[in-house]
Short mmCIF file of C-alpha atoms and ligand atoms in Angstrom, two decimals:
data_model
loop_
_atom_site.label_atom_id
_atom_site.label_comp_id
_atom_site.label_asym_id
_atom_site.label_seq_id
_atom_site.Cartn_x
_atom_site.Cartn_y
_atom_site.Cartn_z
CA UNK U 1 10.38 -11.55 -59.20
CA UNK U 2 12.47 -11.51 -56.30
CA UNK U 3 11.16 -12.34 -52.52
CA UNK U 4 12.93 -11.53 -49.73
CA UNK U 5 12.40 -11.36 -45.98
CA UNK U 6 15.48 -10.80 -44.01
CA UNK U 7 17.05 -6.76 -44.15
CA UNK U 8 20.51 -8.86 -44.93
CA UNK U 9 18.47 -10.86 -48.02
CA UNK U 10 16.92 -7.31 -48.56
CA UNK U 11 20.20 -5.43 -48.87
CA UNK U 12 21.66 -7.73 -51.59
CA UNK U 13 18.45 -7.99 -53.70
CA UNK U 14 18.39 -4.37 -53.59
CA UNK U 15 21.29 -4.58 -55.53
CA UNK U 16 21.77 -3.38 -59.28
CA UNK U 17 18.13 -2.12 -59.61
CA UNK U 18 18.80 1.32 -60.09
CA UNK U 19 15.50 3.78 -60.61
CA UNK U 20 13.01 2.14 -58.48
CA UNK U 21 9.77 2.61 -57.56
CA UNK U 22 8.17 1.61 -54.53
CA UNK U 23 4.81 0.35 -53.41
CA UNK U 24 4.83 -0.45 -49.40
CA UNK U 25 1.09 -1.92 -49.00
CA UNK U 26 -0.28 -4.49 -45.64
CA UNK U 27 -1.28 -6.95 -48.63
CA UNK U 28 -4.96 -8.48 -49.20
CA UNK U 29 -4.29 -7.04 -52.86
CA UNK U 30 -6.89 -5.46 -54.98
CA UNK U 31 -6.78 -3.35 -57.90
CA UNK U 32 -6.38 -0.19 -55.74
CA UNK U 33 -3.00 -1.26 -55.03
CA UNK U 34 -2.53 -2.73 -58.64
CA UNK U 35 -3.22 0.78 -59.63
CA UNK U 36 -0.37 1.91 -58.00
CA UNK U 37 2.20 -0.81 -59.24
CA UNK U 38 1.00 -0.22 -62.43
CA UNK U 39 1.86 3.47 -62.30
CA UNK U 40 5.30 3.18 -61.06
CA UNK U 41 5.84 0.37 -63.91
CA UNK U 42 5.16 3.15 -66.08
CA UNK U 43 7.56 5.54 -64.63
CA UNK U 44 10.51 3.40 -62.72
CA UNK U 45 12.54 1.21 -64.34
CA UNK U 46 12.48 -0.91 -62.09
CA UNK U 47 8.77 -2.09 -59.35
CA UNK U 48 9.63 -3.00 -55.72
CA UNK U 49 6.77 -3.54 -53.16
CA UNK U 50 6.36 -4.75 -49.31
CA UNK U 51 3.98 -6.62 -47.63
CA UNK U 52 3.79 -5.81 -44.00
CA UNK U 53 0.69 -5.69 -41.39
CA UNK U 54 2.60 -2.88 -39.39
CA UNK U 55 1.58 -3.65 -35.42
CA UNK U 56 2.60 -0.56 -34.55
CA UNK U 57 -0.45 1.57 -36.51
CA UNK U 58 -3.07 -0.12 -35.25
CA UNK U 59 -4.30 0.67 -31.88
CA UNK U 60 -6.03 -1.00 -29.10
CA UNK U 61 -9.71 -2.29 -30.15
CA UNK U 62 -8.50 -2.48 -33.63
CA UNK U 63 -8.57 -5.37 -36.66
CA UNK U 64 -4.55 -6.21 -36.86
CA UNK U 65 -5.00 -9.85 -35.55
CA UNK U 66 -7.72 -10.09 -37.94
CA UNK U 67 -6.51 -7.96 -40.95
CA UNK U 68 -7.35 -10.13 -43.85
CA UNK U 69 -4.21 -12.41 -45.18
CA UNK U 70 -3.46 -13.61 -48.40
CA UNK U 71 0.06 -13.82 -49.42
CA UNK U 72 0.35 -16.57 -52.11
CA UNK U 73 -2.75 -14.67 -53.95
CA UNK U 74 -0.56 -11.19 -53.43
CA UNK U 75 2.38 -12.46 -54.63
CA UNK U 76 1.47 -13.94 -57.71
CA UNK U 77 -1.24 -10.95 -58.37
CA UNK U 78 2.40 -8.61 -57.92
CA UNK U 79 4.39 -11.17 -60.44
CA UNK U 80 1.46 -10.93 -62.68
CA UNK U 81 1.96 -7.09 -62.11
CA UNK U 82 5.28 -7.09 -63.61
CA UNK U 83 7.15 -6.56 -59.44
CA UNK U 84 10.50 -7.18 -59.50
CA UNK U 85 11.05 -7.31 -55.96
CA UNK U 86 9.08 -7.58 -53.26
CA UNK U 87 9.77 -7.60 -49.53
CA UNK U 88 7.75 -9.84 -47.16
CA UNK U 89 9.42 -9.08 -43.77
CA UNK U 90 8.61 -10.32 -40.10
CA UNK U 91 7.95 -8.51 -37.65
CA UNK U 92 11.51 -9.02 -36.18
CA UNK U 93 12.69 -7.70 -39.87
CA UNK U 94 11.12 -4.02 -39.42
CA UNK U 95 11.63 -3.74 -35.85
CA UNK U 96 15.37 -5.44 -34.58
CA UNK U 97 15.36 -6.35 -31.16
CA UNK U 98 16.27 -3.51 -28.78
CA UNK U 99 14.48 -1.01 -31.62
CA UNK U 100 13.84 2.66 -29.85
CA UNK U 101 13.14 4.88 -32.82
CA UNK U 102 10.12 6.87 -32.80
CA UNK U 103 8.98 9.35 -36.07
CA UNK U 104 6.91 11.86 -35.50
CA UNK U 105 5.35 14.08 -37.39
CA UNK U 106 3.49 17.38 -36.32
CA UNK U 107 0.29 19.39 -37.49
CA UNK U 108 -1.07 16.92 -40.23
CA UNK U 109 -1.20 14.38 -38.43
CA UNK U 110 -3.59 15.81 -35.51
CA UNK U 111 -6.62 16.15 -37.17
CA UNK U 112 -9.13 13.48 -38.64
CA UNK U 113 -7.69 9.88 -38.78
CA UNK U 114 -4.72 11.00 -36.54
CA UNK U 115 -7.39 12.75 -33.98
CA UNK U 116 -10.04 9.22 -33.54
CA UNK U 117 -6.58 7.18 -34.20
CA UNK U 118 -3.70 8.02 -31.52
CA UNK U 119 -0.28 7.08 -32.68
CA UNK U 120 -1.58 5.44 -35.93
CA UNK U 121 0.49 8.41 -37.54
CA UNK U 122 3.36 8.03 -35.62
CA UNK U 123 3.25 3.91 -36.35
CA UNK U 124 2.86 4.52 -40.20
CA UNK U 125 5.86 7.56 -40.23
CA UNK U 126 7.86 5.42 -38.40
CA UNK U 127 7.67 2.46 -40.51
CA UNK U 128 7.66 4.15 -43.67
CA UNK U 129 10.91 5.93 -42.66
CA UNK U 130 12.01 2.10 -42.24
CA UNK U 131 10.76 0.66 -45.70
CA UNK U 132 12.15 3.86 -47.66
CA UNK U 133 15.34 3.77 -45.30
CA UNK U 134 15.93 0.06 -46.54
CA UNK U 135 14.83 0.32 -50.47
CA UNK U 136 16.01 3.48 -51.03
CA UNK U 137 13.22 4.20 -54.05
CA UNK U 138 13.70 6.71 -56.52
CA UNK U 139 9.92 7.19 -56.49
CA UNK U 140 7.70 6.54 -53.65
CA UNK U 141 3.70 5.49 -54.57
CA UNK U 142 0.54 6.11 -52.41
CA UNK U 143 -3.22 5.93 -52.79
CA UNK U 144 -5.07 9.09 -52.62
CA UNK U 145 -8.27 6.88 -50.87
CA UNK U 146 -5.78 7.36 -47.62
CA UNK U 147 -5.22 11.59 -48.27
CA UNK U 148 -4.50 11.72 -44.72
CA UNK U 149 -1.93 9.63 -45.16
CA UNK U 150 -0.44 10.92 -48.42
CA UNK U 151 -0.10 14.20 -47.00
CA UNK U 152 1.74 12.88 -43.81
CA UNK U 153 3.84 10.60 -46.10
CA UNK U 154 4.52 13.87 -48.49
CA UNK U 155 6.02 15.54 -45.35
CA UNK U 156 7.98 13.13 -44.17
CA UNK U 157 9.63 12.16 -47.46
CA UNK U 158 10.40 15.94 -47.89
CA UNK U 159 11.60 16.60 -44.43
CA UNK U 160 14.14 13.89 -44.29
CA UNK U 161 14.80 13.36 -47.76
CA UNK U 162 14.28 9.58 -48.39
CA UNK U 163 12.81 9.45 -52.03
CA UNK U 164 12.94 12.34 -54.80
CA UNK U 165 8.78 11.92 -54.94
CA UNK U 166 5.97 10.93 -53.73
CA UNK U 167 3.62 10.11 -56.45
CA UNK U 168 -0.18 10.12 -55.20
CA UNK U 169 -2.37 7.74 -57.19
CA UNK U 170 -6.29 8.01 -57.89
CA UNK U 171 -8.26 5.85 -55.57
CA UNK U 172 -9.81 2.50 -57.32
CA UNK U 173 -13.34 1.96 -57.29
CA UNK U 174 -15.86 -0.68 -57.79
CA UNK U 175 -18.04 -0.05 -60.46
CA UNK U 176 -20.64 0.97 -57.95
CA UNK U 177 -18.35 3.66 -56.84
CA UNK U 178 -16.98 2.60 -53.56
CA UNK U 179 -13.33 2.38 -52.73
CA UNK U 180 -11.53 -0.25 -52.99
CA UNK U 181 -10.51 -1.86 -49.44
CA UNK U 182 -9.32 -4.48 -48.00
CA UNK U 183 -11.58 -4.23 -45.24
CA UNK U 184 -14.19 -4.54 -47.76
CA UNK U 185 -13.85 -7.91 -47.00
CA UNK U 186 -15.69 -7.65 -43.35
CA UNK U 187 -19.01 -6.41 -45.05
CA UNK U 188 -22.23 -8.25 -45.43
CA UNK U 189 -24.50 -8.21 -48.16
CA UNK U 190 -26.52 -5.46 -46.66
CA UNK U 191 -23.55 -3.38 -45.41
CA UNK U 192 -22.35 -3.60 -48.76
CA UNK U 193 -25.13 -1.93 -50.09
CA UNK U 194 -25.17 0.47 -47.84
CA UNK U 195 -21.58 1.60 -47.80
CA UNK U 196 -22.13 3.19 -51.34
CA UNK U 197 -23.25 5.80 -49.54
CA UNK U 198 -19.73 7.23 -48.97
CA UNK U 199 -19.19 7.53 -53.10
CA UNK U 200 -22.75 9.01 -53.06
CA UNK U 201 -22.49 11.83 -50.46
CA UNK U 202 -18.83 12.83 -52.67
CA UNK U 203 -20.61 12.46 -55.84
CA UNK U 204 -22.64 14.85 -54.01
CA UNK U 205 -20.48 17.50 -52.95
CA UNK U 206 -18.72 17.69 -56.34
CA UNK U 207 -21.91 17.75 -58.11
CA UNK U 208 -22.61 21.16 -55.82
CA UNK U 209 -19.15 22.44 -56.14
CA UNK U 210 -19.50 21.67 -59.86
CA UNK U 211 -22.99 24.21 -59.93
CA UNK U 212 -21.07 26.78 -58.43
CA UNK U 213 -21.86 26.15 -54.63
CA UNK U 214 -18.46 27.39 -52.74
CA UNK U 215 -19.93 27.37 -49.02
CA UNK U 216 -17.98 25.24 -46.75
CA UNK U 217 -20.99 24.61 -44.60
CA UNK U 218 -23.80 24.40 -47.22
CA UNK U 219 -21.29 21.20 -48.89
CA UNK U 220 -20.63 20.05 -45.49
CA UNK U 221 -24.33 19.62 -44.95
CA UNK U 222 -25.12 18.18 -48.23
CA UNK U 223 -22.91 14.94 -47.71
CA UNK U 224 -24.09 14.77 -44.21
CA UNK U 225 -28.05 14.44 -45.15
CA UNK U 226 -26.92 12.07 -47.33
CA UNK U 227 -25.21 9.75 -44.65
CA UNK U 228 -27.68 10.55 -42.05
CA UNK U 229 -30.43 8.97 -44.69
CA UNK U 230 -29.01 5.57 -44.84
CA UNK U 231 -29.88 3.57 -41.63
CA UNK U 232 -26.47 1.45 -41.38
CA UNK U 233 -23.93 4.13 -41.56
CA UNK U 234 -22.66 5.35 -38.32
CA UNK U 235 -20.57 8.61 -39.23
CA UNK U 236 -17.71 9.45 -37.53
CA UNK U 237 -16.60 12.57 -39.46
CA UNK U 238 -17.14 14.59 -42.28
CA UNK U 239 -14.57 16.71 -43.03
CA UNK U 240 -14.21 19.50 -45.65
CA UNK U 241 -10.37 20.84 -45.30
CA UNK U 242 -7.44 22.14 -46.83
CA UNK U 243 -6.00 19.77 -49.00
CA UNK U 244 -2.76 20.90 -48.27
CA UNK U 245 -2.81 21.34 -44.55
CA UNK U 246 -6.03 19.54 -43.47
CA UNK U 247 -7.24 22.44 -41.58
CA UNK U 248 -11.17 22.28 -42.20
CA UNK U 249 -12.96 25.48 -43.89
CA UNK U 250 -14.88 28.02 -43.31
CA UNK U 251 -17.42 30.27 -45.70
CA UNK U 252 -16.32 30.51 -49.43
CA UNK U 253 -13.71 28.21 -50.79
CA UNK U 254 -11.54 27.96 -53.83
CA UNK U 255 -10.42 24.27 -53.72
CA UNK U 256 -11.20 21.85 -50.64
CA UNK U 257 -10.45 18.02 -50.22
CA UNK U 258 -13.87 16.25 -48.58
CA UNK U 259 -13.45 13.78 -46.94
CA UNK U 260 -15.10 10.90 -45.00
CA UNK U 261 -14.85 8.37 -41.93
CA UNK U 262 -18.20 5.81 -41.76
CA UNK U 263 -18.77 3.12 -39.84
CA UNK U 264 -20.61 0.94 -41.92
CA UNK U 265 -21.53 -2.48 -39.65
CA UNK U 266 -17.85 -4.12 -38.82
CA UNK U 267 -15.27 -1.84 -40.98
CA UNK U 268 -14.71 1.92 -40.59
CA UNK U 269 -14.60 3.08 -44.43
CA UNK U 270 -12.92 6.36 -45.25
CA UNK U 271 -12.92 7.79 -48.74
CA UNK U 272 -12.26 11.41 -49.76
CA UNK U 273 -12.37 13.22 -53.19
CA UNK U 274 -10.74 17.00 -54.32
CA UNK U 275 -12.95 20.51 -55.20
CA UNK U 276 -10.99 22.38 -57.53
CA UNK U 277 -11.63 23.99 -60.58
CA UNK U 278 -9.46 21.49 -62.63
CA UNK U 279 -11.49 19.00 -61.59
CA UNK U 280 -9.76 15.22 -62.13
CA UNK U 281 -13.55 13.27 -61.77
CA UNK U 282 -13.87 11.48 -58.57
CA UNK U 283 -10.41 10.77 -57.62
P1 AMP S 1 -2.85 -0.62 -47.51
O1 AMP S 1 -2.46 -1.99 -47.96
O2 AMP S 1 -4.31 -0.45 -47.28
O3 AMP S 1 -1.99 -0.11 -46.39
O4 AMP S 1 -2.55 0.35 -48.74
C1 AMP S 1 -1.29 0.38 -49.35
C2 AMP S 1 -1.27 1.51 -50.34
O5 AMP S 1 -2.30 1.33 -51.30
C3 AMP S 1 -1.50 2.88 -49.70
O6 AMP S 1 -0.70 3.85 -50.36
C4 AMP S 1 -2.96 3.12 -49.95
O7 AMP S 1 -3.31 4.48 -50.00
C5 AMP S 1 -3.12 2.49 -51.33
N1 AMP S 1 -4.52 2.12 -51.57
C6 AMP S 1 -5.35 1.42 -50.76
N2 AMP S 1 -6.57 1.33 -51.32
C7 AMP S 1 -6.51 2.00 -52.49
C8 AMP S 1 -7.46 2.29 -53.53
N3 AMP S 1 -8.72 1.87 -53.48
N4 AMP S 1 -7.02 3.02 -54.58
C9 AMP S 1 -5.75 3.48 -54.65
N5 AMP S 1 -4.82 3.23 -53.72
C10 AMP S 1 -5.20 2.52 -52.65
#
């Protein structure tokens, strides 16, 4: 496995690996992002992925002094992984002095996450247009546990052309059902307990969906008695939308991503899961 930091030690690593699939992640590893290596093993012939705590997504108020850092324990859970490349850059690596490029990206990225979190879209499209600028992947792999993001990512990949897919991965759980995070780290025994809720109220709402219940509102308010009954969560949203185009629904539905922002003591969990008739069990 190759490590590199420098675009210039990038650029010639890059070299003769034809086929590649990419895995850009902020590190703190878990089996989430495992997930996601794994799945491009499968179908690349060849695994790159970046480590990166991107400054310019997080906003004022928020953890990116503090985001959790491990990056011997990353690097030899990627090598384990099978990774033949990975790229470790400074900040000085992503962003050159002088740097005055700005992606942004309309309509998706207005509601939910990008609406409580202003220019965290902007800060992920730009760097991502970086990473996949640099690697040039054939394949490009997300999590589904950030949909938001997928579907931003999805957009921008298709608008400007810098990978031939994006490949959206099922979100990794503990068995308990919550989603694996790396601000999972920040919980406390109690908070831990409590922030199965999230995985409860979906559980929920596909359980409903799966009885025939197709009322926006009426699946809306079934994951929201849920959270409102356990003491510790703080919601911020609950959000039943388009999957698509994130618009939220009204009266009957056909298909429907829910979704979920909770503060649950120090970390704001998110989580979401997909309504449709196919159904793919709690994604
Ligand atoms: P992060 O390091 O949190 O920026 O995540 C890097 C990538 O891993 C993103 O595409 C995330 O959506 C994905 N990811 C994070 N957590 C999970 C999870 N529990 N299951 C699947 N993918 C995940």
């Amino acid at each position: 496995m190759k490590v590199v930091t420098t675009r210039e030690d990038l650029r010639a690593a890059r070299t003769g690996l034809d086929d590649l699939g990419f895995v850009p992640t902020m590190g703190y590893l878990h089996d989430g992002h495992l997930g996601l290596v794994r799945r491009a093993r499968r179908e690349c012939a060849g695994v790159a992925a970046s480590i990166f705590v991107n400054p310019t997504q997080f906003g004022p108020g928020e953890d990116l002094t503090s985001y959790p850092r491990d990056l011997d324990r990353d690097l030899s859970l990627l090598e384990d992984s099978g990774v033949d490349l990975v790229w470790t850059p400074r900040v000085e690596d992503v962003y050159p002095s002088g740097f005055a490029t700005n992606v942004q990206i309309t309509g998706v990225t207005e509601v939910l996450e990008g609406a409580r979190r202003p220019g965290h879209f902007g800060g992920v499209a730009t760097v991502v247009t970086i990473l996949l600028a640099l690697m040039r992947p054939r394949q490009l792999f997300v999590g589904q546990k950030d949909l938001q993001q997928s579907v931003v990512l999805r957009r921008l990949v298709a608008d400007l052309g810098l990978a031939e897919e994006v490949v959206v991965c099922p979100t990794g759980r503990e068995s308990d059902g919550l989603a694996m995070s790396s601000r999972n780290i920040y919980l406390d025994d109690a908070h831990r307990q409590a922030a199965r809720v999230l995985s409860t109220a979906l559980r929920a709402a596909r359980a409903a969906y799966a009885s025939g219940q197709r009322d926006a509102a009426t699946l809306r308010g079934t994951m929201e008695a849920i959270l409102a009954a356990e003491p510790l969560a703080d919601v911020d949203y609950v959000s039943l939308a388009d999957p698509d185009t994130l618009v939220e629904l009204e009266g009957p539905i056909t298909r429907a991503a829910a979704s979920l922002a909770v503060r649950v003591g120090r970390p704001r969990l998110i989580d979401n899961t997909l309504l449709h008739e196919d159904d793919p069990g709690l994604g």
